[in-house]
Amino acid sequence: MVCRPIPQMDSLVIFDNQFVRELPGDPSQDPRPRQVLGSFYSRVQPVSPSHPSRLAVSKEVAELLDMEPAFVDSESFVLAFSGHTLLQGMEPFAMCYGGHQFGHWAGQLGDGRAINLGEVINARGERWMLQLKGAGPTPYSRHADGFAVLRSSVREFLCSEAMHHLGVPTTRALSLIATGDWVVRDMFYDGRPRREPGAIVCRVAPTFVRFGNFEIFAARNDIDHLRRLIEYVIRTDFPELGVPTPDAMGQWFEDICRRTAIMIVHWMRVGFVHGVMNTDNMSILGQTIDYGPYGWLEDYDPSWTPNTTDAEGRRYCYGQQPQIAYWNLGQLANAIHPVLQNEHWIQRGMEAYVQELQYQWNASMASKMGLANWRDEDSELLDGLLEFLRSAEIDMTWFYRLLATYPVQPDSESPASGGGSDPRTHFHYAFYRPDDELDAAIPRLSDWLLRYQRRVQEDGTPDLVRLQQMNCVNPKYVLRNYLAQQAIDAAEQGDPKEIERLLDVLRLPYDDQPHNERYAQKRPEWARHRPGCSMLSCSS
Ligand code: AMP
Ligand code: MG
């Protein structure tokens, strides 16, 4: 069924679709999968779902878009953001991009299950692109169907909002809507497909342009389109750089490198593992994009990857993320080089990434430990800490929260809850296998705590102040893999309320929320090997 425009509600913002207005699209209307040459996008129509129903909405994103609460609560909202109906001014399209997947050039990829609806400019003058994920096939769907299943849509909706509330640069999610239709998926690619409920997330970001949008034109030696895209993105998304002169382009690449470094350090700080850092999943704005087989580090294991497809090579494991981002920036550099034609700027950008990453990492780790600032000699203290965390199964999130309440100042009024200054009692809860590992770990931990104590005493930070500062950077509530799975299980059983309940908790990730202690619990044993909680595939 083809979508019909409905009259715009008074309360709704106006669309200003600069991307399709300024850049040429695909002249063909053929909806079948194909190679699309010399075009930035193809116009498409979302598929109208059978029985769309609201599962969750992010009120902050609705506010960002200046949507009236009455509209957000209305049936029109559900129809518009499930692909059933087009609001006046929407001009749906799918973008053409390519990408390197797992280190290899994959050719044309494109929005295979994402459909951009259009751009709105809010009262603050900010431009936001609205995009449905899972609203049906496009010329870029290759051999897949263009739909998304409930489990992956719940995961994307919750995680993008959780990341925002954690202070991590990310695309946002406005809504999560069930389609009422079935989607067939072979979850672990093991020949056992099953029917799953379908759902659609409306994602929101200033732009969804990725490294791969530049790579596709470079790979096709289409320098004219490559240049147009670079100039467009600088003018639209990096206006502070002014007219896109060659120097501005160099500065632009350096900016992307710095933003990417900042994003990666945030990921490391909160324990986020993207899981599939292909170049088509790298936003040009340095925002986290494309929440697929991501996961949250539980016990501190830098080699951990949530993605079953990556289990062998571990290319995208937690500890590799800084190096992979660098590699991806190298691919972007190769792609834009024919237009920039300036080795110096490319080199500068890549070096800026390394510097920024180091600077942000040091600053981030100093604040995670509650140090007033980073000193070069702190690297020994930090190495000792990370080595300790690796030596046993220790929950990263809990460890830092417990470190914050560990008293280190002499005569301090201990802010410690419960355990006092006996490391064994104090850090017990962070251990996944205390019976097997606590005895061996305590001497190493005590030794490290002594060094830590000396260092904090040099700063002279009172324990209570340190506690407050550390709790602003070390979250208590993260979207633990098992929590997302529980919300999915409930939604699949027809109870979507847990999704918004969880979102509510994740809105204040750094606060102690006495009524929500259970959401802070470390991974229960039943979740250790359960699909969805410890392993995920790309199938969505
Ligand atoms: P991802 O692994 O999500 O980054 O996807 C890689 C490429 O596969 C992108 O071009 C996606 O649009 C496409 N893709 C993934 N899942 C689907 C699907 N269900 N239908 C159509 N295209 C898909
Ligand atoms: Mg992708």
Coordinates of C-alpha atoms and ligand atoms in Angstrom, one line a residue:
M1 CA 0.0 0.0 0.0
V2 CA 1.4 3.4 -0.9
C3 CA 1.5 6.1 1.8
R4 CA -0.8 9.0 1.6
P5 CA 0.0 12.5 2.9
I6 CA -2.3 13.6 5.7
P7 CA -2.9 17.2 6.6
Q8 CA -0.3 18.6 8.8
M9 CA -1.3 19.2 12.4
D10 CA -0.8 22.7 13.6
S11 CA 1.6 21.6 16.3
L12 CA 4.0 20.0 14.0
V13 CA 7.2 21.5 12.8
I14 CA 7.9 22.3 9.2
F15 CA 10.1 20.1 7.0
D16 CA 13.0 21.7 5.2
N17 CA 14.5 18.9 3.1
Q18 CA 17.8 20.4 2.1
F19 CA 19.6 17.1 1.4
V20 CA 17.2 16.2 -1.4
R21 CA 16.7 19.7 -2.5
E22 CA 20.4 20.4 -3.1
L23 CA 21.8 17.0 -4.1
P24 CA 20.8 15.0 -7.2
G25 CA 18.9 11.8 -6.6
D26 CA 18.5 8.5 -8.5
P27 CA 16.5 9.1 -11.7
S28 CA 15.2 5.6 -11.7
Q29 CA 12.1 4.7 -9.6
D30 CA 12.8 1.0 -9.8
P31 CA 12.5 -0.2 -6.2
R32 CA 14.4 -3.4 -6.8
P33 CA 17.9 -3.9 -5.4
R34 CA 20.5 -2.6 -7.8
Q35 CA 23.6 -0.6 -8.2
V36 CA 22.8 3.1 -8.1
L37 CA 25.4 5.2 -9.9
G38 CA 26.0 9.0 -9.7
S39 CA 23.3 9.7 -7.2
F40 CA 23.3 10.5 -3.5
Y41 CA 20.0 8.8 -2.8
S42 CA 16.9 7.1 -4.2
R43 CA 13.4 8.2 -3.5
V44 CA 11.4 5.4 -1.9
Q45 CA 8.1 4.8 -0.1
P46 CA 7.9 3.1 3.4
V47 CA 5.7 0.0 3.5
S48 CA 2.5 0.5 5.4
P49 CA 2.4 -1.8 8.4
S50 CA -0.8 -3.9 9.2
H51 CA -1.4 -2.9 12.8
P52 CA 1.0 -0.2 14.0
S53 CA 1.1 0.2 17.7
R54 CA 3.1 2.5 20.0
L55 CA 5.7 0.7 22.2
A56 CA 7.8 3.6 23.5
V57 CA 8.5 7.3 22.9
S58 CA 11.4 9.4 24.0
K59 CA 9.8 12.6 25.3
E60 CA 13.1 14.4 25.2
V61 CA 13.5 13.8 21.5
A62 CA 9.9 14.8 20.8
E63 CA 10.7 18.1 22.6
L64 CA 13.8 18.5 20.6
L65 CA 11.7 18.4 17.5
D66 CA 9.1 20.9 19.0
M67 CA 6.4 18.3 18.9
E68 CA 3.3 19.1 20.9
P69 CA 2.5 16.5 23.6
A70 CA -1.0 16.1 22.1
F71 CA 0.5 15.2 18.8
V72 CA 2.9 12.8 20.3
D73 CA 0.1 11.0 22.1
S74 CA -2.1 10.9 19.0
E75 CA -2.8 8.2 16.5
S76 CA -1.4 10.4 13.8
F77 CA 2.0 10.1 15.5
V78 CA 1.8 6.3 15.4
L79 CA 0.8 6.4 11.7
A80 CA 3.5 8.8 10.7
F81 CA 6.4 7.1 12.5
S82 CA 5.5 3.6 11.5
G83 CA 5.6 4.5 7.8
H84 CA 1.8 4.2 7.4
T85 CA 1.2 7.8 6.5
L86 CA 3.4 10.7 5.3
L87 CA 3.1 14.0 7.1
Q88 CA 3.0 17.0 4.8
G89 CA 6.5 17.9 3.8
M90 CA 8.0 14.5 4.2
E91 CA 10.1 13.3 1.2
P92 CA 11.3 9.8 1.9
F93 CA 14.6 8.6 0.5
A94 CA 17.3 6.0 1.0
M95 CA 21.0 7.1 0.9
C96 CA 23.6 5.5 -1.3
Y97 CA 26.9 4.5 0.5
G98 CA 29.5 1.9 0.6
G99 CA 31.8 0.6 3.3
H100 CA 34.6 -1.6 4.5
Q101 CA 33.2 -4.5 6.4
F102 CA 35.5 -6.4 8.7
G103 CA 38.5 -4.9 7.0
H104 CA 37.4 -5.6 3.4
W105 CA 35.8 -3.3 0.8
A106 CA 32.2 -4.4 0.4
G107 CA 31.1 -2.2 -2.4
Q108 CA 27.7 -0.5 -2.4
L109 CA 25.7 -0.9 0.8
G110 CA 23.3 2.0 1.4
D111 CA 20.2 2.4 3.4
G112 CA 18.8 -1.1 3.0
R113 CA 16.4 -0.9 5.9
A114 CA 16.5 2.8 6.7
I115 CA 14.3 5.4 5.1
N116 CA 14.9 9.1 5.7
L117 CA 11.6 11.1 6.1
G118 CA 13.0 14.6 5.9
E119 CA 14.7 17.3 7.9
V120 CA 13.1 19.6 10.5
I121 CA 14.5 22.8 11.9
N122 CA 13.5 23.4 15.5
A123 CA 12.9 26.7 17.2
R124 CA 16.6 26.8 18.2
G125 CA 17.5 26.6 14.6
E126 CA 18.9 23.0 14.8
R127 CA 18.5 20.8 11.8
W128 CA 17.3 17.2 12.5
M129 CA 17.0 14.4 10.0
L130 CA 14.2 11.9 10.8
Q131 CA 14.7 8.3 9.7
L132 CA 12.7 5.2 10.0
K133 CA 14.6 2.0 10.5
G134 CA 12.8 -1.2 9.4
A135 CA 10.1 0.4 7.1
G136 CA 10.7 -1.8 4.1
P137 CA 13.0 -2.4 1.2
T138 CA 14.9 0.1 -0.9
P139 CA 17.2 -0.3 -3.9
Y140 CA 20.0 -0.8 -1.3
S141 CA 18.4 -3.8 0.4
R142 CA 20.5 -6.3 -1.6
H143 CA 19.3 -9.8 -0.6
A144 CA 17.5 -8.7 2.6
D145 CA 13.9 -7.5 3.3
G146 CA 14.3 -4.0 4.7
F147 CA 12.5 -4.8 7.9
A148 CA 13.7 -5.0 11.5
V149 CA 12.7 -7.3 14.3
L150 CA 11.3 -6.2 17.6
R151 CA 14.4 -7.3 19.6
S152 CA 16.9 -5.3 17.6
S153 CA 14.5 -2.3 17.5
V154 CA 14.1 -2.3 21.3
R155 CA 17.9 -2.5 21.6
E156 CA 18.5 0.4 19.2
F157 CA 15.8 2.6 20.8
L158 CA 17.0 2.0 24.4
C159 CA 20.7 2.2 23.7
S160 CA 20.7 5.4 21.7
E161 CA 18.8 7.2 24.4
A162 CA 20.8 5.6 27.2
M163 CA 24.0 6.8 25.5
H164 CA 22.7 10.3 25.2
H165 CA 21.9 10.4 28.9
L166 CA 25.4 9.1 29.7
G167 CA 26.8 12.1 27.8
V168 CA 28.1 10.0 24.8
P169 CA 27.7 11.5 21.3
T170 CA 25.0 9.5 19.6
T171 CA 22.1 9.5 17.2
R172 CA 18.8 9.7 19.0
A173 CA 15.6 7.7 18.9
L174 CA 12.2 9.3 18.8
S175 CA 9.9 6.3 18.8
L176 CA 9.6 2.6 18.8
I177 CA 6.5 1.2 17.1
A178 CA 5.4 -2.4 16.5
T179 CA 4.3 -3.1 13.0
G180 CA 1.9 -5.9 13.7
D181 CA 3.7 -7.9 10.9
W182 CA 6.0 -10.9 11.1
V183 CA 9.6 -10.9 10.0
V184 CA 11.5 -14.1 9.4
R185 CA 15.0 -14.2 10.8
D186 CA 17.7 -16.9 11.2
M187 CA 19.0 -15.3 14.4
F188 CA 22.3 -17.2 14.5
Y189 CA 22.6 -18.1 10.9
D190 CA 22.3 -21.8 11.8
G191 CA 19.5 -22.8 9.5
R192 CA 16.8 -22.4 12.0
P193 CA 14.7 -19.3 10.9
R194 CA 11.7 -18.3 13.0
R195 CA 9.0 -15.7 12.7
E196 CA 9.5 -12.6 14.9
P197 CA 7.4 -9.5 15.5
G198 CA 8.5 -6.5 13.4
A199 CA 9.1 -3.0 14.7
I200 CA 10.3 0.4 13.5
V201 CA 12.5 2.9 15.3
C202 CA 12.4 6.6 14.2
R203 CA 16.0 7.7 14.5
V204 CA 17.0 11.3 14.7
A205 CA 20.4 13.0 14.0
P206 CA 21.6 16.2 12.4
T207 CA 22.8 13.9 9.6
F208 CA 23.2 10.2 8.9
V209 CA 26.1 10.7 6.5
R210 CA 28.8 8.1 7.2
F211 CA 32.4 7.5 6.1
G212 CA 30.9 5.1 3.5
N213 CA 29.0 7.9 1.8
F214 CA 32.4 9.3 0.7
E215 CA 34.0 5.9 0.1
I216 CA 31.4 4.9 -2.5
F217 CA 32.1 7.9 -4.8
A218 CA 35.9 7.5 -4.4
A219 CA 35.6 3.7 -5.2
R220 CA 33.7 4.6 -8.4
N221 CA 36.2 7.4 -9.2
D222 CA 33.3 9.8 -9.2
I223 CA 35.3 12.8 -8.0
D224 CA 32.6 15.3 -9.0
H225 CA 30.0 13.8 -6.6
L226 CA 32.7 13.2 -4.0
R227 CA 33.5 16.9 -4.0
R228 CA 29.9 17.9 -3.9
L229 CA 29.3 15.8 -0.9
I230 CA 32.3 17.1 1.0
E231 CA 31.2 20.7 0.2
Y232 CA 27.6 20.0 1.2
V233 CA 28.6 18.4 4.5
I234 CA 31.0 21.2 5.4
R235 CA 28.4 23.9 4.6
T236 CA 25.5 22.1 6.4
D237 CA 27.1 20.3 9.3
F238 CA 30.3 22.1 9.9
P239 CA 29.2 25.8 9.3
E240 CA 31.9 27.1 11.7
L241 CA 34.5 26.1 9.1
G242 CA 33.1 28.7 6.6
V243 CA 33.4 28.4 2.8
P244 CA 34.7 24.9 1.9
T245 CA 38.1 26.0 0.7
P246 CA 40.9 23.5 0.5
D247 CA 42.1 24.6 3.9
A248 CA 38.6 24.3 5.4
M249 CA 38.5 20.8 4.0
G250 CA 41.7 19.9 5.8
Q251 CA 40.4 21.4 9.0
W252 CA 37.2 19.4 8.5
F253 CA 39.0 16.2 8.3
E254 CA 40.9 17.1 11.5
D255 CA 37.6 17.9 13.2
I256 CA 36.2 14.5 12.2
C257 CA 39.3 12.8 13.6
R258 CA 39.0 14.7 16.9
R259 CA 35.3 14.1 17.3
T260 CA 35.8 10.4 16.6
A261 CA 38.5 10.2 19.3
I262 CA 36.2 11.9 21.8
M263 CA 33.4 9.4 21.0
I264 CA 35.7 6.4 21.4
V265 CA 37.0 7.5 24.7
H266 CA 33.4 7.9 25.9
W267 CA 32.7 4.4 24.8
M268 CA 35.7 3.2 26.8
R269 CA 34.7 5.2 29.8
V270 CA 31.2 3.6 30.0
G271 CA 32.1 0.2 28.8
F272 CA 30.3 0.3 25.4
V273 CA 31.3 -2.1 22.7
H274 CA 29.8 -1.2 19.3
G275 CA 30.3 -4.7 17.9
V276 CA 30.4 -3.8 14.2
M277 CA 32.6 -0.8 13.5
N278 CA 32.5 -1.1 9.8
T279 CA 33.1 2.2 7.9
D280 CA 29.5 2.4 6.9
N281 CA 28.7 2.5 10.7
M282 CA 30.9 5.5 11.4
S283 CA 29.1 8.8 11.5
I284 CA 30.8 11.9 9.9
L285 CA 29.8 13.8 13.1
G286 CA 31.6 11.5 15.5
Q287 CA 28.3 10.2 16.9
T288 CA 27.6 6.6 17.8
I289 CA 25.5 5.2 15.0
D290 CA 23.8 1.9 14.0
Y291 CA 23.1 0.0 17.2
G292 CA 23.3 -3.6 16.1
P293 CA 25.1 -6.4 17.9
Y294 CA 26.5 -3.9 20.5
G295 CA 27.1 -4.9 24.1
W296 CA 28.2 -3.5 27.5
L297 CA 31.3 -4.7 29.2
E298 CA 30.4 -6.6 32.4
D299 CA 33.6 -8.2 33.7
Y300 CA 36.5 -6.1 32.5
D301 CA 37.8 -8.1 29.6
P302 CA 39.3 -6.0 26.7
S303 CA 39.0 -8.9 24.3
W304 CA 35.3 -9.2 24.8
T305 CA 33.0 -8.8 21.7
P306 CA 29.3 -9.2 21.8
N307 CA 29.1 -10.0 18.1
T308 CA 29.1 -13.7 17.3
T309 CA 30.2 -13.0 13.7
D310 CA 33.4 -11.4 15.2
A311 CA 34.0 -14.1 17.8
E312 CA 37.0 -15.5 16.0
G313 CA 38.9 -12.5 14.9
R314 CA 37.7 -10.2 17.7
R315 CA 38.4 -7.2 15.4
Y316 CA 35.7 -5.2 17.1
C317 CA 36.3 -6.2 20.8
Y318 CA 36.3 -3.5 23.5
G319 CA 40.0 -3.0 23.6
Q320 CA 40.5 -2.7 19.9
Q321 CA 38.0 0.1 19.4
P322 CA 40.6 3.0 19.4
Q323 CA 42.7 1.2 16.8
I324 CA 39.8 0.3 14.6
A325 CA 38.5 3.9 14.6
Y326 CA 42.0 5.0 13.5
W327 CA 41.9 2.4 10.7
N328 CA 38.4 3.6 9.7
L329 CA 39.7 7.2 9.6
G330 CA 42.4 6.0 7.3
Q331 CA 39.8 4.7 4.9
L332 CA 38.0 8.0 5.0
A333 CA 41.3 9.8 4.4
N334 CA 41.9 7.6 1.3
A335 CA 38.4 8.3 0.1
I336 CA 38.5 12.1 0.4
H337 CA 42.1 12.4 -0.8
P338 CA 41.3 12.9 -4.5
V339 CA 39.5 16.1 -3.5
L340 CA 41.7 17.3 -0.7
Q341 CA 44.9 16.4 -2.5
N342 CA 46.9 17.5 0.4
E343 CA 49.0 15.0 2.2
H344 CA 49.8 17.5 4.9
W345 CA 46.2 17.9 6.0
I346 CA 45.5 14.2 5.9
Q347 CA 48.6 13.5 8.0
R348 CA 47.6 16.3 10.4
G349 CA 44.2 14.8 10.9
M350 CA 45.5 11.3 11.6
E351 CA 48.0 12.7 14.1
A352 CA 45.2 14.8 15.7
Y353 CA 43.3 11.6 16.3
V354 CA 46.2 10.0 18.1
Q355 CA 46.8 13.1 20.2
E356 CA 43.2 13.7 21.0
L357 CA 42.6 10.1 21.9
Q358 CA 45.6 10.1 24.3
Y359 CA 44.6 13.4 25.9
Q360 CA 40.9 12.4 26.3
W361 CA 41.8 8.9 27.5
N362 CA 44.2 10.3 30.2
A363 CA 41.7 12.9 31.3
S364 CA 38.9 10.4 31.3
M365 CA 40.8 7.8 33.3
A366 CA 42.0 10.4 35.8
S367 CA 38.4 11.4 36.4
K368 CA 37.3 7.8 36.6
M369 CA 39.8 7.4 39.4
G370 CA 38.8 10.6 41.1
L371 CA 42.2 12.3 40.5
A372 CA 42.2 16.1 40.3
N373 CA 44.1 16.0 37.0
W374 CA 46.3 13.7 35.0
R375 CA 50.0 13.6 35.5
D376 CA 52.4 11.6 33.3
E377 CA 53.5 9.5 36.2
D378 CA 49.9 8.4 36.7
S379 CA 50.2 5.9 33.9
E380 CA 51.8 3.5 36.3
L381 CA 48.8 3.7 38.6
L382 CA 46.4 3.3 35.7
D383 CA 48.3 0.3 34.3
G384 CA 48.2 -1.3 37.7
L385 CA 44.5 -0.8 37.9
L386 CA 43.7 -2.2 34.5
E387 CA 46.0 -5.1 35.1
F388 CA 44.1 -5.8 38.3
L389 CA 40.7 -5.5 36.6
R390 CA 41.8 -8.0 34.0
S391 CA 43.2 -10.5 36.5
A392 CA 39.8 -11.7 37.7
E393 CA 36.1 -11.5 36.6
I394 CA 35.4 -8.0 38.0
D395 CA 32.4 -5.9 37.0
M396 CA 33.8 -2.7 35.6
T397 CA 30.8 -0.5 36.4
W398 CA 30.6 -1.7 39.9
F399 CA 34.3 -1.5 40.6
Y400 CA 34.4 2.2 39.9
R401 CA 31.3 3.0 41.9
L402 CA 32.8 1.0 44.8
L403 CA 36.2 2.7 44.4
A404 CA 34.3 6.1 44.8
T405 CA 33.1 5.1 48.3
Y406 CA 36.4 3.6 49.4
P407 CA 37.8 5.9 52.1
V408 CA 41.4 7.0 51.5
Q409 CA 41.8 10.1 53.5
P410 CA 43.1 9.8 57.1
D411 CA 40.3 10.6 59.6
S412 CA 37.8 11.1 56.8
E413 CA 34.2 10.7 57.6
S414 CA 34.0 7.6 55.5
P415 CA 31.4 7.8 52.8
A416 CA 31.8 4.1 52.4
S417 CA 28.5 2.3 52.4
G418 CA 28.7 -0.9 54.4
G419 CA 32.1 -2.3 53.7
G420 CA 34.3 0.4 55.3
S421 CA 37.9 0.2 54.4
D422 CA 38.3 -3.6 54.4
P423 CA 38.9 -4.2 50.6
R424 CA 37.5 -7.8 50.9
T425 CA 34.1 -6.7 52.1
H426 CA 34.1 -3.4 50.3
F427 CA 34.7 -4.8 46.7
H428 CA 33.1 -8.2 47.2
Y429 CA 30.1 -7.4 45.1
A430 CA 32.1 -6.4 42.0
F431 CA 33.5 -10.0 41.7
Y432 CA 31.6 -12.4 39.5
R433 CA 33.3 -15.4 41.1
P434 CA 34.2 -14.3 44.7
D435 CA 34.5 -17.9 46.0
D436 CA 37.2 -18.7 43.4
E437 CA 38.9 -15.4 42.9
L438 CA 38.6 -13.1 45.8
D439 CA 41.4 -14.6 48.0
A440 CA 44.0 -14.4 45.2
A441 CA 42.9 -10.9 44.2
I442 CA 42.9 -9.2 47.6
P443 CA 46.7 -8.8 48.1
R444 CA 47.0 -7.3 44.6
L445 CA 44.0 -5.0 45.2
S446 CA 45.3 -3.9 48.6
D447 CA 48.7 -3.1 47.1
W448 CA 47.1 -1.0 44.4
L449 CA 44.8 0.7 46.9
L450 CA 47.8 1.8 48.9
R451 CA 49.4 3.5 45.9
Y452 CA 46.0 5.0 45.0
Q453 CA 45.6 6.3 48.5
R454 CA 49.0 8.1 48.4
R455 CA 48.1 9.6 45.1
V456 CA 44.7 10.9 46.2
Q457 CA 46.2 12.2 49.4
E458 CA 48.6 14.3 47.3
D459 CA 45.7 15.9 45.6
G460 CA 44.1 16.5 49.0
T461 CA 40.6 15.8 47.7
P462 CA 38.2 15.1 50.6
D463 CA 36.6 11.7 50.2
L464 CA 33.1 13.1 49.9
V465 CA 34.2 15.4 47.2
R466 CA 35.9 12.6 45.4
L467 CA 32.8 10.5 45.7
Q468 CA 30.7 13.2 44.1
Q469 CA 33.1 13.8 41.3
M470 CA 33.6 10.1 40.5
N471 CA 29.9 9.4 40.4
C472 CA 29.5 12.0 37.7
V473 CA 31.7 10.0 35.3
N474 CA 31.2 6.4 36.4
P475 CA 27.7 5.5 35.7
K476 CA 25.7 3.3 38.1
Y477 CA 23.0 2.3 35.6
V478 CA 24.0 1.1 32.1
L479 CA 22.0 -0.9 29.6
R480 CA 23.4 -4.2 30.7
N481 CA 22.9 -6.8 28.1
Y482 CA 20.5 -8.9 30.3
L483 CA 18.4 -5.8 31.1
A484 CA 17.8 -5.1 27.4
Q485 CA 16.9 -8.8 26.9
Q486 CA 14.4 -8.8 29.8
A487 CA 12.7 -5.8 28.2
I488 CA 12.6 -7.6 24.9
D489 CA 11.2 -10.8 26.4
A490 CA 8.4 -8.8 28.1
A491 CA 7.6 -6.9 24.9
E492 CA 7.6 -10.1 22.9
Q493 CA 5.1 -11.4 25.4
G494 CA 2.9 -8.4 24.8
D495 CA 4.0 -6.2 27.7
P496 CA 6.0 -3.2 26.4
K497 CA 5.9 -1.2 29.6
E498 CA 9.3 -2.5 30.7
I499 CA 10.9 -0.6 27.8
E500 CA 9.9 2.8 29.1
R501 CA 10.5 1.8 32.7
L502 CA 14.1 0.9 31.8
L503 CA 14.4 4.1 29.8
D504 CA 13.3 6.0 32.9
V505 CA 16.1 4.5 35.0
L506 CA 18.6 5.1 32.2
R507 CA 17.7 8.8 32.1
L508 CA 19.7 9.3 35.3
P509 CA 22.6 6.9 35.0
Y510 CA 24.9 8.6 37.5
D511 CA 22.3 8.9 40.3
D512 CA 21.7 6.6 43.1
Q513 CA 18.1 5.6 42.6
P514 CA 17.1 3.7 45.7
H515 CA 13.9 2.3 44.2
N516 CA 15.7 1.0 41.1
E517 CA 18.6 -0.8 42.7
R518 CA 17.6 -4.0 40.9
Y519 CA 18.5 -2.3 37.5
A520 CA 22.1 -1.8 38.8
Q521 CA 22.6 -5.5 39.6
K522 CA 25.5 -7.1 37.9
R523 CA 24.8 -9.8 35.3
P524 CA 23.0 -12.7 37.0
E525 CA 24.4 -16.2 36.3
W526 CA 21.5 -17.3 34.1
A527 CA 22.5 -14.6 31.7
R528 CA 26.1 -15.7 31.4
H529 CA 25.6 -17.7 28.2
R530 CA 22.1 -16.8 27.1
P531 CA 21.7 -15.6 23.5
G532 CA 20.9 -11.9 23.5
C533 CA 22.6 -11.4 26.9
S534 CA 26.1 -12.5 26.0
M535 CA 26.1 -13.1 22.3
L536 CA 24.4 -11.4 19.4
S537 CA 24.4 -11.6 15.7
C538 CA 24.0 -9.0 13.0
S539 CA 20.6 -10.5 12.0
S540 CA 18.1 -7.8 12.5
Ligands
AMP1 P1 24.7 -3.1 9.3 O1 25.4 -4.3 9.6 O2 23.4 -2.9 10.1 O3 25.5 -1.9 9.3 O4 24.2 -3.2 7.8 C1 25.0 -3.3 6.7 C2 24.3 -3.2 5.4 O5 23.3 -4.2 5.3 C3 23.5 -1.9 5.3 O6 23.6 -1.5 3.9 C4 22.1 -2.2 5.7 O7 21.2 -1.3 5.2 C5 22.0 -3.6 5.1 N1 21.0 -4.4 5.9 C6 21.1 -4.9 7.1 N2 20.0 -5.5 7.5 C7 19.1 -5.4 6.5 C8 17.8 -5.8 6.2 N3 17.1 -6.4 7.1 N4 17.2 -5.4 5.1 C9 17.9 -4.7 4.1 N5 19.1 -4.3 4.3 C10 19.8 -4.6 5.4
MG2 MG 25.0 0.0 9.2

